[in-house]
Coordinates of C-alpha atoms and ligand atoms in Angstrom, one line a residue:
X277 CA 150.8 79.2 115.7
X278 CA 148.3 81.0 117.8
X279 CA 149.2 84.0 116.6
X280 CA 149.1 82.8 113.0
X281 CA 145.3 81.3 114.1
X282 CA 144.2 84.9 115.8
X283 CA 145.4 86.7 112.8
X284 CA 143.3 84.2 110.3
X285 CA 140.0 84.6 112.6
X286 CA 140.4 88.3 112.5
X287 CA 141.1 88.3 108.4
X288 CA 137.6 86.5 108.4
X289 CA 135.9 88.7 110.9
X290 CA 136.8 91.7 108.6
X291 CA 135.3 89.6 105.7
X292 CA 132.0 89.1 107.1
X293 CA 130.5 92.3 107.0
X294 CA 131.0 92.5 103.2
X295 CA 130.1 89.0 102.4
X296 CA 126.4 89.3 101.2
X297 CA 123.8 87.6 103.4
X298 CA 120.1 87.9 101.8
X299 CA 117.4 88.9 104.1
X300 CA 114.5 86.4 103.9
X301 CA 112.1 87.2 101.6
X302 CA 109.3 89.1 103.3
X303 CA 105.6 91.2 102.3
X304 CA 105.7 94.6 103.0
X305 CA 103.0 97.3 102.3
X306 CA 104.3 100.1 100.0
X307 CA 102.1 102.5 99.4
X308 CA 99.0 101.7 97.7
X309 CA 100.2 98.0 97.1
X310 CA 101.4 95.1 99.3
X311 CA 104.3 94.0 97.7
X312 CA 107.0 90.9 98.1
X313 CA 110.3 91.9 99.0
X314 CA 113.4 90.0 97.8
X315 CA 117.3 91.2 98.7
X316 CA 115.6 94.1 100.2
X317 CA 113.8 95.3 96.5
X318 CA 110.3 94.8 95.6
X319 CA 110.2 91.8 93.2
X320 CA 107.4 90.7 90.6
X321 CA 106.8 86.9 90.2
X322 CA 106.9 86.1 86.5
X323 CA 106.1 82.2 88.0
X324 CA 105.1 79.5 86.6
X325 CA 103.9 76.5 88.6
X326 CA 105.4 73.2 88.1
X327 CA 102.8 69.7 86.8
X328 CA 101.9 68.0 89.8
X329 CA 104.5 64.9 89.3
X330 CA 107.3 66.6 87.3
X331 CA 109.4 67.2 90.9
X332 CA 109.3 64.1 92.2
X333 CA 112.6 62.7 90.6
X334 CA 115.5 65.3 89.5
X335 CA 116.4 63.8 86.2
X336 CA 112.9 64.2 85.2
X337 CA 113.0 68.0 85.7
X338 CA 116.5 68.9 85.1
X339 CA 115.2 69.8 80.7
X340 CA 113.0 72.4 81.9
X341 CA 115.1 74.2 83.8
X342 CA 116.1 75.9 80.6
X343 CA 113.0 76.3 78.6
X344 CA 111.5 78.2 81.6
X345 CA 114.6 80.2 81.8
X346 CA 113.9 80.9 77.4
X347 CA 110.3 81.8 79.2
X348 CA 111.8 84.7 80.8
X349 CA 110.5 83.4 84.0
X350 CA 112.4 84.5 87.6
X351 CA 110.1 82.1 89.9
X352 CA 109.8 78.2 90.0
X353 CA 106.1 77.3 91.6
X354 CA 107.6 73.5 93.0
X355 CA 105.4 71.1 95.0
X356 CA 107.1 69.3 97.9
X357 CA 105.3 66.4 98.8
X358 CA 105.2 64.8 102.6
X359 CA 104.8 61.2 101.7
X360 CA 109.0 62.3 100.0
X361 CA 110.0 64.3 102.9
X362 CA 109.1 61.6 105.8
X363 CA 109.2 58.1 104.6
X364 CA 108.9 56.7 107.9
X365 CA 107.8 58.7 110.8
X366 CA 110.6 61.2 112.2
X367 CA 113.0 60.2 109.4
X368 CA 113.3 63.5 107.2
X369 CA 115.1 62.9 103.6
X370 CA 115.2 66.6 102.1
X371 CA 116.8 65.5 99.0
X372 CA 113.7 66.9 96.7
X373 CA 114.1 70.1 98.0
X374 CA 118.0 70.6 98.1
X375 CA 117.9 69.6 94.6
X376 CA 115.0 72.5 93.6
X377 CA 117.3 74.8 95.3
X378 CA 120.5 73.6 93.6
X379 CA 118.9 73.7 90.4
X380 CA 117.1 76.7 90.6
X381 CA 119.7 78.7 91.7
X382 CA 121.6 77.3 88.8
X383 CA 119.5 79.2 86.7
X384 CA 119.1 82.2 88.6
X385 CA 115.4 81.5 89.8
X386 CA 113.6 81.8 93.0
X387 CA 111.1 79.3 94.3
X388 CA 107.2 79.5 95.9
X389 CA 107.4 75.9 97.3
X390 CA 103.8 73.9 97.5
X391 CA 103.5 72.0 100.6
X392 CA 101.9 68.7 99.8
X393 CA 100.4 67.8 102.9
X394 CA 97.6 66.6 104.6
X395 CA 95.8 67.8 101.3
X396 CA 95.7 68.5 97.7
X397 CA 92.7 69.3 95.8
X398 CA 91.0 68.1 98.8
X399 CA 92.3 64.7 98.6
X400 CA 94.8 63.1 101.3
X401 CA 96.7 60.8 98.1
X402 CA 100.5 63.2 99.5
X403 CA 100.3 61.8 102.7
X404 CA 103.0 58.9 103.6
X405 CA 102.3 55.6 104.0
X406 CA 102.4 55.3 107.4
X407 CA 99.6 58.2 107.7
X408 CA 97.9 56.3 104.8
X409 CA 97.6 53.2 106.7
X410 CA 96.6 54.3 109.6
X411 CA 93.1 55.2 110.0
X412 CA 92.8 55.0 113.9
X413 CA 95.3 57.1 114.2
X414 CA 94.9 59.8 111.5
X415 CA 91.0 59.9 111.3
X416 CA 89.1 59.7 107.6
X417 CA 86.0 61.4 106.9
X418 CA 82.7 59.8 105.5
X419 CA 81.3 61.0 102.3
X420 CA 77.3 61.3 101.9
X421 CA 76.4 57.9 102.4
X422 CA 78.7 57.2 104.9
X423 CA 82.0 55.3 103.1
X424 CA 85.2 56.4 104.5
X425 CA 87.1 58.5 101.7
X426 CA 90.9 59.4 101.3
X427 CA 89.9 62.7 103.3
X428 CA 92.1 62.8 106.0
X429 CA 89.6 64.5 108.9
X430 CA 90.5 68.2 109.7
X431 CA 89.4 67.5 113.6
X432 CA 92.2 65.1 114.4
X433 CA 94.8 66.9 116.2
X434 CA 96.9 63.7 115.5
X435 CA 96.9 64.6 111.9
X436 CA 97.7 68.1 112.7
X437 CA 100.7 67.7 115.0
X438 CA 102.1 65.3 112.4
X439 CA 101.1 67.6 109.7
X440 CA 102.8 70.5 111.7
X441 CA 105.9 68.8 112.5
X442 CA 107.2 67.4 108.9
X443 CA 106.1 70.9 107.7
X444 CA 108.4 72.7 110.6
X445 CA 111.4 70.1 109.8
X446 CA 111.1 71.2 106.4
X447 CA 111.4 75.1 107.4
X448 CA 114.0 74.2 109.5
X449 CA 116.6 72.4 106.9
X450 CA 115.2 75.4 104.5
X451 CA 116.5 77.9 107.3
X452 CA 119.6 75.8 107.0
X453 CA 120.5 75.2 103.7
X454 CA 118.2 78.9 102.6
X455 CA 118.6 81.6 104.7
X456 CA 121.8 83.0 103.4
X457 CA 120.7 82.5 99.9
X458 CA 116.9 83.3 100.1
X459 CA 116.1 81.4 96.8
X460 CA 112.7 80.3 98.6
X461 CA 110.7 83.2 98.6
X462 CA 107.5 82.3 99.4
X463 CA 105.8 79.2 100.7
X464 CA 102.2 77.6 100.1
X465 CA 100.5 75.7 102.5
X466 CA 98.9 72.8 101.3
X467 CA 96.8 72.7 98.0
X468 CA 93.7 73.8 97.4
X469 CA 92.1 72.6 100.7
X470 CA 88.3 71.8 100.6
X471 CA 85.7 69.5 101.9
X472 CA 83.5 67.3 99.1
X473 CA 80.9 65.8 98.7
X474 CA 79.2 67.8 101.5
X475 CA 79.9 71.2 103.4
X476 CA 81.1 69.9 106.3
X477 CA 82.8 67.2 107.9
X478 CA 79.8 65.2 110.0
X479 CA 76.3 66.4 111.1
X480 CA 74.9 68.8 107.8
X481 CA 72.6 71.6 109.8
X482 CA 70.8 72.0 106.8
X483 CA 72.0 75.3 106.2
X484 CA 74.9 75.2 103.4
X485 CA 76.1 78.8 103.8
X486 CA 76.4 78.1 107.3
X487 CA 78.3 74.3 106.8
X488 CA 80.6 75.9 104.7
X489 CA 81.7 78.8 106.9
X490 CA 82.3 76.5 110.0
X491 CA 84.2 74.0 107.5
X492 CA 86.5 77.0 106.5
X493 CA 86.9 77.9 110.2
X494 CA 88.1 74.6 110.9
X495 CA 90.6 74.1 107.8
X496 CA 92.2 77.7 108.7
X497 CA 93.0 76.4 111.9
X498 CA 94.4 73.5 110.9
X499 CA 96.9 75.7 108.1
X500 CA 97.3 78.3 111.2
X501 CA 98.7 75.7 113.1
X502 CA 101.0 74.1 110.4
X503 CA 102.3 77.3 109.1
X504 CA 102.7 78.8 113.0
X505 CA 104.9 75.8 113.8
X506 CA 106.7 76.4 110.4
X507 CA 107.0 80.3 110.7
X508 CA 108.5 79.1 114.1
X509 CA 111.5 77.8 112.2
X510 CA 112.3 80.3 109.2
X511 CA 110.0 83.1 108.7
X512 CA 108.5 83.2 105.2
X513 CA 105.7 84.6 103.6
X514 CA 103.0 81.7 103.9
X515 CA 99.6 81.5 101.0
X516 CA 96.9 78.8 100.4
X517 CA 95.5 78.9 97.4
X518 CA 91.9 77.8 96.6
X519 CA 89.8 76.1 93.8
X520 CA 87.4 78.2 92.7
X521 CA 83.3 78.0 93.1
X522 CA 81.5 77.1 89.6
X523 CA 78.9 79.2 88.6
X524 CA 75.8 78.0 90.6
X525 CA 77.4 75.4 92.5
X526 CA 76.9 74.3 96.6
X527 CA 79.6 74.4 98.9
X528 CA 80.0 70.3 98.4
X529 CA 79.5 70.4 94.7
X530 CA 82.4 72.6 95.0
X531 CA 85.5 72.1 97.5
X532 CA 84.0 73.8 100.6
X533 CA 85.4 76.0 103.4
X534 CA 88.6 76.8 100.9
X535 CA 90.6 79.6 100.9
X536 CA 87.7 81.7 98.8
X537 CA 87.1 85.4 98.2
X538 CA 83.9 84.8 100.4
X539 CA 85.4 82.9 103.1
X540 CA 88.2 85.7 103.3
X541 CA 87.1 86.8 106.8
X542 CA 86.6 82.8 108.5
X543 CA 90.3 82.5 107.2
X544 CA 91.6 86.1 108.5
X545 CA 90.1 85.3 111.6
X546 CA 91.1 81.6 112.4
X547 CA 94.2 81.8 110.7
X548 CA 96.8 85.0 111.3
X549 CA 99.9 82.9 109.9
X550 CA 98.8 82.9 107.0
X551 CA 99.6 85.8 105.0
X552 CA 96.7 86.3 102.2
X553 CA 94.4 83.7 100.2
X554 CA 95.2 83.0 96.9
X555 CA 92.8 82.4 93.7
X556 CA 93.9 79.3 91.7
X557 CA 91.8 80.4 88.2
X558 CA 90.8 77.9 85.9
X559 CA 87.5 79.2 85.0
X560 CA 86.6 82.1 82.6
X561 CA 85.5 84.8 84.9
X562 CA 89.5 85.9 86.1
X563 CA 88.4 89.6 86.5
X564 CA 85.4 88.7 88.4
X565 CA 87.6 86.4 90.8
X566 CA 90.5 88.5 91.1
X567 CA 88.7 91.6 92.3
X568 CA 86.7 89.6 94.6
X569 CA 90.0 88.8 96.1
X570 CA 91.3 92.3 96.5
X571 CA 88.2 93.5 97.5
X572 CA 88.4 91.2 100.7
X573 CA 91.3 92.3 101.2
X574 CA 93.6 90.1 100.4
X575 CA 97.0 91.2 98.2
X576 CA 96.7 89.5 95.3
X577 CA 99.0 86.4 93.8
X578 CA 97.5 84.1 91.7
X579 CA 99.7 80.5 91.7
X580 CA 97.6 78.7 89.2
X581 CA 96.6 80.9 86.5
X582 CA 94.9 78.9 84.2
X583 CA 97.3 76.5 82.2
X584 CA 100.2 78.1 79.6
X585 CA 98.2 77.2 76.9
X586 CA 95.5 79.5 77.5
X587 CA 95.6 82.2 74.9
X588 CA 94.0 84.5 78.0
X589 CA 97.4 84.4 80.2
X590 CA 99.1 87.3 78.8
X591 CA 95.6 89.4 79.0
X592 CA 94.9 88.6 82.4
X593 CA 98.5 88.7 83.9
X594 CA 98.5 92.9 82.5
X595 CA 95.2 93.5 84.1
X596 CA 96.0 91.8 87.2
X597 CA 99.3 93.5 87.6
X598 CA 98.3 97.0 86.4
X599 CA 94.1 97.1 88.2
X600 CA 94.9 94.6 90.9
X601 CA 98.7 95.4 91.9
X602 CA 99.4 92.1 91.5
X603 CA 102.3 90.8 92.9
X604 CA 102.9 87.9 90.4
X605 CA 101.5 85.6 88.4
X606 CA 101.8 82.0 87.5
X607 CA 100.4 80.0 85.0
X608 CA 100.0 75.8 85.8
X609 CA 102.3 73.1 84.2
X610 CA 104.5 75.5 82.9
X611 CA 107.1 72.9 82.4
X612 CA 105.2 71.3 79.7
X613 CA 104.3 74.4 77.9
X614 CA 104.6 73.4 73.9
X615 CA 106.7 75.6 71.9
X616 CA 104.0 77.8 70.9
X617 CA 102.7 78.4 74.3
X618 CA 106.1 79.0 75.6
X619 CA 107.1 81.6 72.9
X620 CA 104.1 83.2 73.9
X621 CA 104.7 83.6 77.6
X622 CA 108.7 84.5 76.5
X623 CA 107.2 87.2 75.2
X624 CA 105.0 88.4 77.9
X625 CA 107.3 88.0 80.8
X626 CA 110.2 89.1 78.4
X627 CA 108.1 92.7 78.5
X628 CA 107.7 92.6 82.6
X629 CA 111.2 92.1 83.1
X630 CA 112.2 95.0 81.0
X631 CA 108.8 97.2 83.2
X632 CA 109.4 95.4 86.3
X633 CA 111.1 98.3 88.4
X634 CA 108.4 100.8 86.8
X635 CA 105.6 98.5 87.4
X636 CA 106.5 97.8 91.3
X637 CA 107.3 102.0 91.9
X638 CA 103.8 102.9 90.4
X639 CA 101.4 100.1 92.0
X640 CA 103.1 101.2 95.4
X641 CA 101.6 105.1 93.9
X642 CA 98.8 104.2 92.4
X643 CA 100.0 105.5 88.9
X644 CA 99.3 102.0 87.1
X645 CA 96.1 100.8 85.0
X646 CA 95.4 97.7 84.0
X647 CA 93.2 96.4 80.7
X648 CA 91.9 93.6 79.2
X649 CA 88.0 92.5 78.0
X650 CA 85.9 90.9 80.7
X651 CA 84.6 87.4 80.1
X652 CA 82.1 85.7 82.7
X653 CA 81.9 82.4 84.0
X654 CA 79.7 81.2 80.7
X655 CA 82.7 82.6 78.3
X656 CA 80.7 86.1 76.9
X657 CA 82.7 88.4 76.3
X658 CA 82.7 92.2 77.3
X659 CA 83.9 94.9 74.6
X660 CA 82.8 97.5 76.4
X661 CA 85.8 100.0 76.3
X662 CA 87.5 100.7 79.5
X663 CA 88.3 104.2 81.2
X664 CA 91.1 104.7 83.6
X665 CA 92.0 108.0 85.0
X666 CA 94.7 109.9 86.2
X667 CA 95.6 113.5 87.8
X668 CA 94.4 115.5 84.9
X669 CA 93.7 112.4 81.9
X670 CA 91.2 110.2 81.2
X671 CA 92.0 107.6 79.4
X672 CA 89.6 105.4 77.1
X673 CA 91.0 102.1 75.9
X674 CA 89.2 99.4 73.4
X675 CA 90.5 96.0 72.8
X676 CA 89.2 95.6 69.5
X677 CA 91.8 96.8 66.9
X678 CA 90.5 99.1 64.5
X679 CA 92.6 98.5 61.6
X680 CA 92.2 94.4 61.6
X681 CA 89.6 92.8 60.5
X682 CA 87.3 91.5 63.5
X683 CA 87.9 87.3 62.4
X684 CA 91.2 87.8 62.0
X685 CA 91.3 89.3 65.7
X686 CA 92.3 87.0 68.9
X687 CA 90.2 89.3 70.7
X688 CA 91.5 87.2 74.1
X689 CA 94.9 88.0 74.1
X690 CA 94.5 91.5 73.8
X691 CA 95.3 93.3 77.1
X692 CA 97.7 96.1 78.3
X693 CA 99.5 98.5 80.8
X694 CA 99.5 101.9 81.4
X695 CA 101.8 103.2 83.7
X696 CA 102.7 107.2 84.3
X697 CA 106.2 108.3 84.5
X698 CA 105.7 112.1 85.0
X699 CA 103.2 115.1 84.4
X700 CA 102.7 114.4 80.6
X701 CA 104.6 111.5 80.1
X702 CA 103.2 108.1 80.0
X703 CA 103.7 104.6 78.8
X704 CA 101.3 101.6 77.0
X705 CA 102.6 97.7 77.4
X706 CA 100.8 94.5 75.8
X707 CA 98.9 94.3 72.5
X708 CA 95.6 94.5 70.6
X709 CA 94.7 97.6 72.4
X710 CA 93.9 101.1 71.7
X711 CA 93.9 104.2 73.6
X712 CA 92.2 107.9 73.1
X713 CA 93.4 110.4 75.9
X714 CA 90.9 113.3 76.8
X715 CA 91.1 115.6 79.6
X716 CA 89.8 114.4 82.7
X717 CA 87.6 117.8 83.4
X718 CA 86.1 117.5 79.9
X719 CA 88.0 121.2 79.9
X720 CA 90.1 121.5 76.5
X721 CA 91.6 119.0 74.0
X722 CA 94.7 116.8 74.5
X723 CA 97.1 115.4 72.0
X724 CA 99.9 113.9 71.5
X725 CA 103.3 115.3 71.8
X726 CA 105.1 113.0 70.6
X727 CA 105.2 108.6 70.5
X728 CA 107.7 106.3 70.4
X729 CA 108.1 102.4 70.4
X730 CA 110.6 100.9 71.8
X731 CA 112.3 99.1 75.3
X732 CA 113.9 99.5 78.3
X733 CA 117.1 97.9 79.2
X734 CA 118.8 98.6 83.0
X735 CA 116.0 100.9 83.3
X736 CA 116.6 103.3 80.0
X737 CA 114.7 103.1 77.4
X738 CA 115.5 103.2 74.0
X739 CA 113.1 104.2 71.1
X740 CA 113.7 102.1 68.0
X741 CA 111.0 104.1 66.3
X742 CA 109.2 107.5 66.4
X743 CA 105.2 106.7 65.6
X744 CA 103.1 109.8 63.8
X745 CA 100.7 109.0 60.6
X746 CA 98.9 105.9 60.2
X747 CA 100.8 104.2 63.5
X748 CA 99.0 107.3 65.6
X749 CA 95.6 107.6 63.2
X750 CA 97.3 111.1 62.5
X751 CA 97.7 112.0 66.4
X752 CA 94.4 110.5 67.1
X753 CA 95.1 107.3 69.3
X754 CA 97.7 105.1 70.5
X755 CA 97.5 101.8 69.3
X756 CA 99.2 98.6 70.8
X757 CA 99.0 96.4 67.3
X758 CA 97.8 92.8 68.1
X759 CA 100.2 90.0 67.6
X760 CA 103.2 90.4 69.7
X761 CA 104.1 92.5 73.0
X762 CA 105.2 96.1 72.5
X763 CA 106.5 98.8 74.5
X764 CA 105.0 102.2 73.6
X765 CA 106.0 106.5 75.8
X766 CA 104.2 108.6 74.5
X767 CA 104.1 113.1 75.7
X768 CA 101.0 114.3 75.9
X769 CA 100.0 118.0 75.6
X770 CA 97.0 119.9 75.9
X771 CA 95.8 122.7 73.0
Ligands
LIG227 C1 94.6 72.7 90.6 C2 95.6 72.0 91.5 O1 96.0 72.9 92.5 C3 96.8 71.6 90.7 O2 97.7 70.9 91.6 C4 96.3 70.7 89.6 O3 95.8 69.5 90.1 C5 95.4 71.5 88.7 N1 94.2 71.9 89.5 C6 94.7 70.7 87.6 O4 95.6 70.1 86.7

């Protein structure tokens, strides 16, 4: 019998080595880019991020599951709310988030989970009951003329410990039920944390600027200390994400002290668990925000881009990837896409899959560009044409088609990649843009070898047509048509 025993234990300890085990998912600076790492391999987020309610109950859900997988997306953007995680005080039901995992995994997807907690969109309407009903305890704060609002107070350790704890008992069962999987990838804390009406919780200075700085200092230690005790438990990347300032607005008029492009530094400083800030972009001015972002410092993720309906997602997810070295983007209330809007982002992501590995290799060296027209906050729009330079080309890219006519142009979902594979040897993603290729010296002419469209599948590509004549304006450009995703490699060659 023991023998028999001895001989099954050893059988299973011979196993083990080749039984995979997924490293958590972790960021990791290659290169020119900080990039997410998943199984070991750089990954790119193709995410969508999940209406506010639609997790709540699993039957609700379970129909999407499929149309996001049509959508070609690889990552689920699912809230997890306290007030369903901790009923009553110390009594932890986990049910909503082995259910995500179930599912997701179901369909091959990866999660960013939201943690719903003290707040969400500065509001404290997550919390449970028992925080709820508890002022004394878990402290409010006052709005301008002094009335108590359902804004839990960012001084109250009380509401931080509590906070902390349900959010370390939900790494914990993750670690649990997770760490060999690693279908929870990333993990935001919170949701889009800001004070209103004012810039600061109690006594104003006077100074706004000022208000809002301390008010972000005090939120980023609050999310310190919640995602340190989590971090403590299972080690996962850790965002917050922020609403975004309007055009000539006060800290107040706006959520203040958020997770902001300006406020980058209070954040860095007060909070070292958490990994980067994150824009949530609703407004028109996406270029603007997201290189205010990077240019803080902060690797760039955007969890809320815009809604799926917004004929700009497609545009802004190529520049943001190829100029920012984006490591994934997500559109908001993906799961009620309509069918137009889903086709639409089927398309996209379908593109990014087949570029994914090319995409992540050249942001780590810098051999990427990314294009789309600029529109500021008011909605003008920017034709300029857009240079982008590498080793020995310049190239010079408009996003006006020249062979439609302008009103029949959807000038916003024109946008594009450009991504060198070797010496001569480029390729153009995305649609509705054009490109001319000069040498970057200004010494000599360059043309074009030779241009095919066509895609990649497992990494090789296959052309499915050679472009010359009219599809090249006789060797003059390369065009991206507008209407629909395409995959262009082109040679170049210099006369
Ligand atoms: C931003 C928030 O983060 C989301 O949860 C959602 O409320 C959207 N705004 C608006 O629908």
């Amino acid at each position: 019998m023991w023998r028999f025993l001895s001989q099954i234990v050893g059988a299973i300890l011979i196993a083990l080595p080749s039984i995979a085990v997924a490293e958590p998912a972790q960021l990791e600076r290659r290169g020119e880019a900080v990039q997410l790492i998943v199984d070991g391999r750089p990954f790119l987020i193709r995410g969508g991020e999940l209406a506010n309610s639609s997790a709540s109950h699993r039957p609700f859900l379970a129909p999407a599951w499929e149309r996001m997988k049509a959508m070609r997306l690889n990552t689920v953007l699912a809230p997890v709310s306290w007030e369903l995680i901790e009923p009553e005080e110390g009594r932890f039901d986990f049910s909503t988030v082995d259910w995500l995992i179930e599912d997701a995994r179901a369909h091959d997807m990866r999660l960013v989970l939201l943690w719903f907690g003290t707040w969400k969109n500065s509001m404290s309407t997550y919390v449970p009951a028992w925080v709820k009903r508890d002022p004394a305890r878990f402290p409010r704060t006052l709005d301008d003329e002094g009335q108590s609002q359902e804004i839990l107070s960012a001084h109250s350790a009380e509401t931080r410990e509590a906070d902390a704890r349900a959010f370390a008992a939900m790494m914990r069962h993750l670690k649990i039920v997770d760490e060999d999987h690693g279908t929870v990838i990333m993990v935001q804390v919170e949701n889009e944390i800001g004070f209103l009406p004012l810039a600061k919780e109690g006594t104003q200075t006077g100074d706004r600027a000022e208000d809002e700085r301390q008010q972000a200092r005090l939120y980023a230690r609050f999310a310190n200390a919640v995602a340190a005790a989590g971090k403590a438990e299972y080690r996962l990347p850790m965002f917050v994400n922020g609403a975004q300032r309007r055009a000539g607005a006060e800290p107040g008029e706006y959520p203040s002290g958020g997770p902001l492009a300006h406020l980058t530094r209070e954040w860095r400083e007060e909070a070292p668990n958490i990994d980067f800030i994150a824009p949530d972009i609703y407004f028109n001015n996406f270029a603007e925000i997201t290189d205010a972002y990077v240019a803080s410092g902060n690797p760039l993720f955007i969890p809320e881009a815009n809604r799926a309906s917004d004929p700009r997602v497609g545009a802004n997810a190529l520049r943001a990837i190829g100029r920012n070295e984006a490591m994934g983007f997500s559109p908001f209330s993906i799961d009620t896409a309509s069918v137009e809007d889903a086709a639409r982002i089927a398309s996209l992501y379908g593109m990014l899959e087949q570029l994914e590995p090319l995409i992540l290799d050249a942001q780590a060296d810098g051999r990427i560009a990314g294009f789309s027209n600029q529109v500021n906050f008011a909605g003008e729009v920017d034709l300029a044409s857009i240079e982008a330079s590498f080793e020995g080309f310049t190239f010079t890219a408009t996003t006006i088609d020249p062979w439609t006519p302008r009103d029949a142009q959807d000038l916003s979902t024109h946008g594009a990649l450009l991504i060198r594979l070797g010496d001569e040897d480029f390729i153009v993603a995305g649609q509705g843009v054009t490109f001319t290729v000069a040498d970057e010296k200004g010494a000599g002419q360059v043309g074009l070898e030779a241009v095919e469209e066509g895609y990649f599948q497992a990494g090789r590509w296959t052309a499915t047509r050679r472009l010359n004549g009219d599809q090249t304006h006789q060797g003059r450009h390369v065009r991206l048509p507008p209407g629909d995703y395409t995959i262009q490699k082109m040679r170049l060659y210099r006369y």
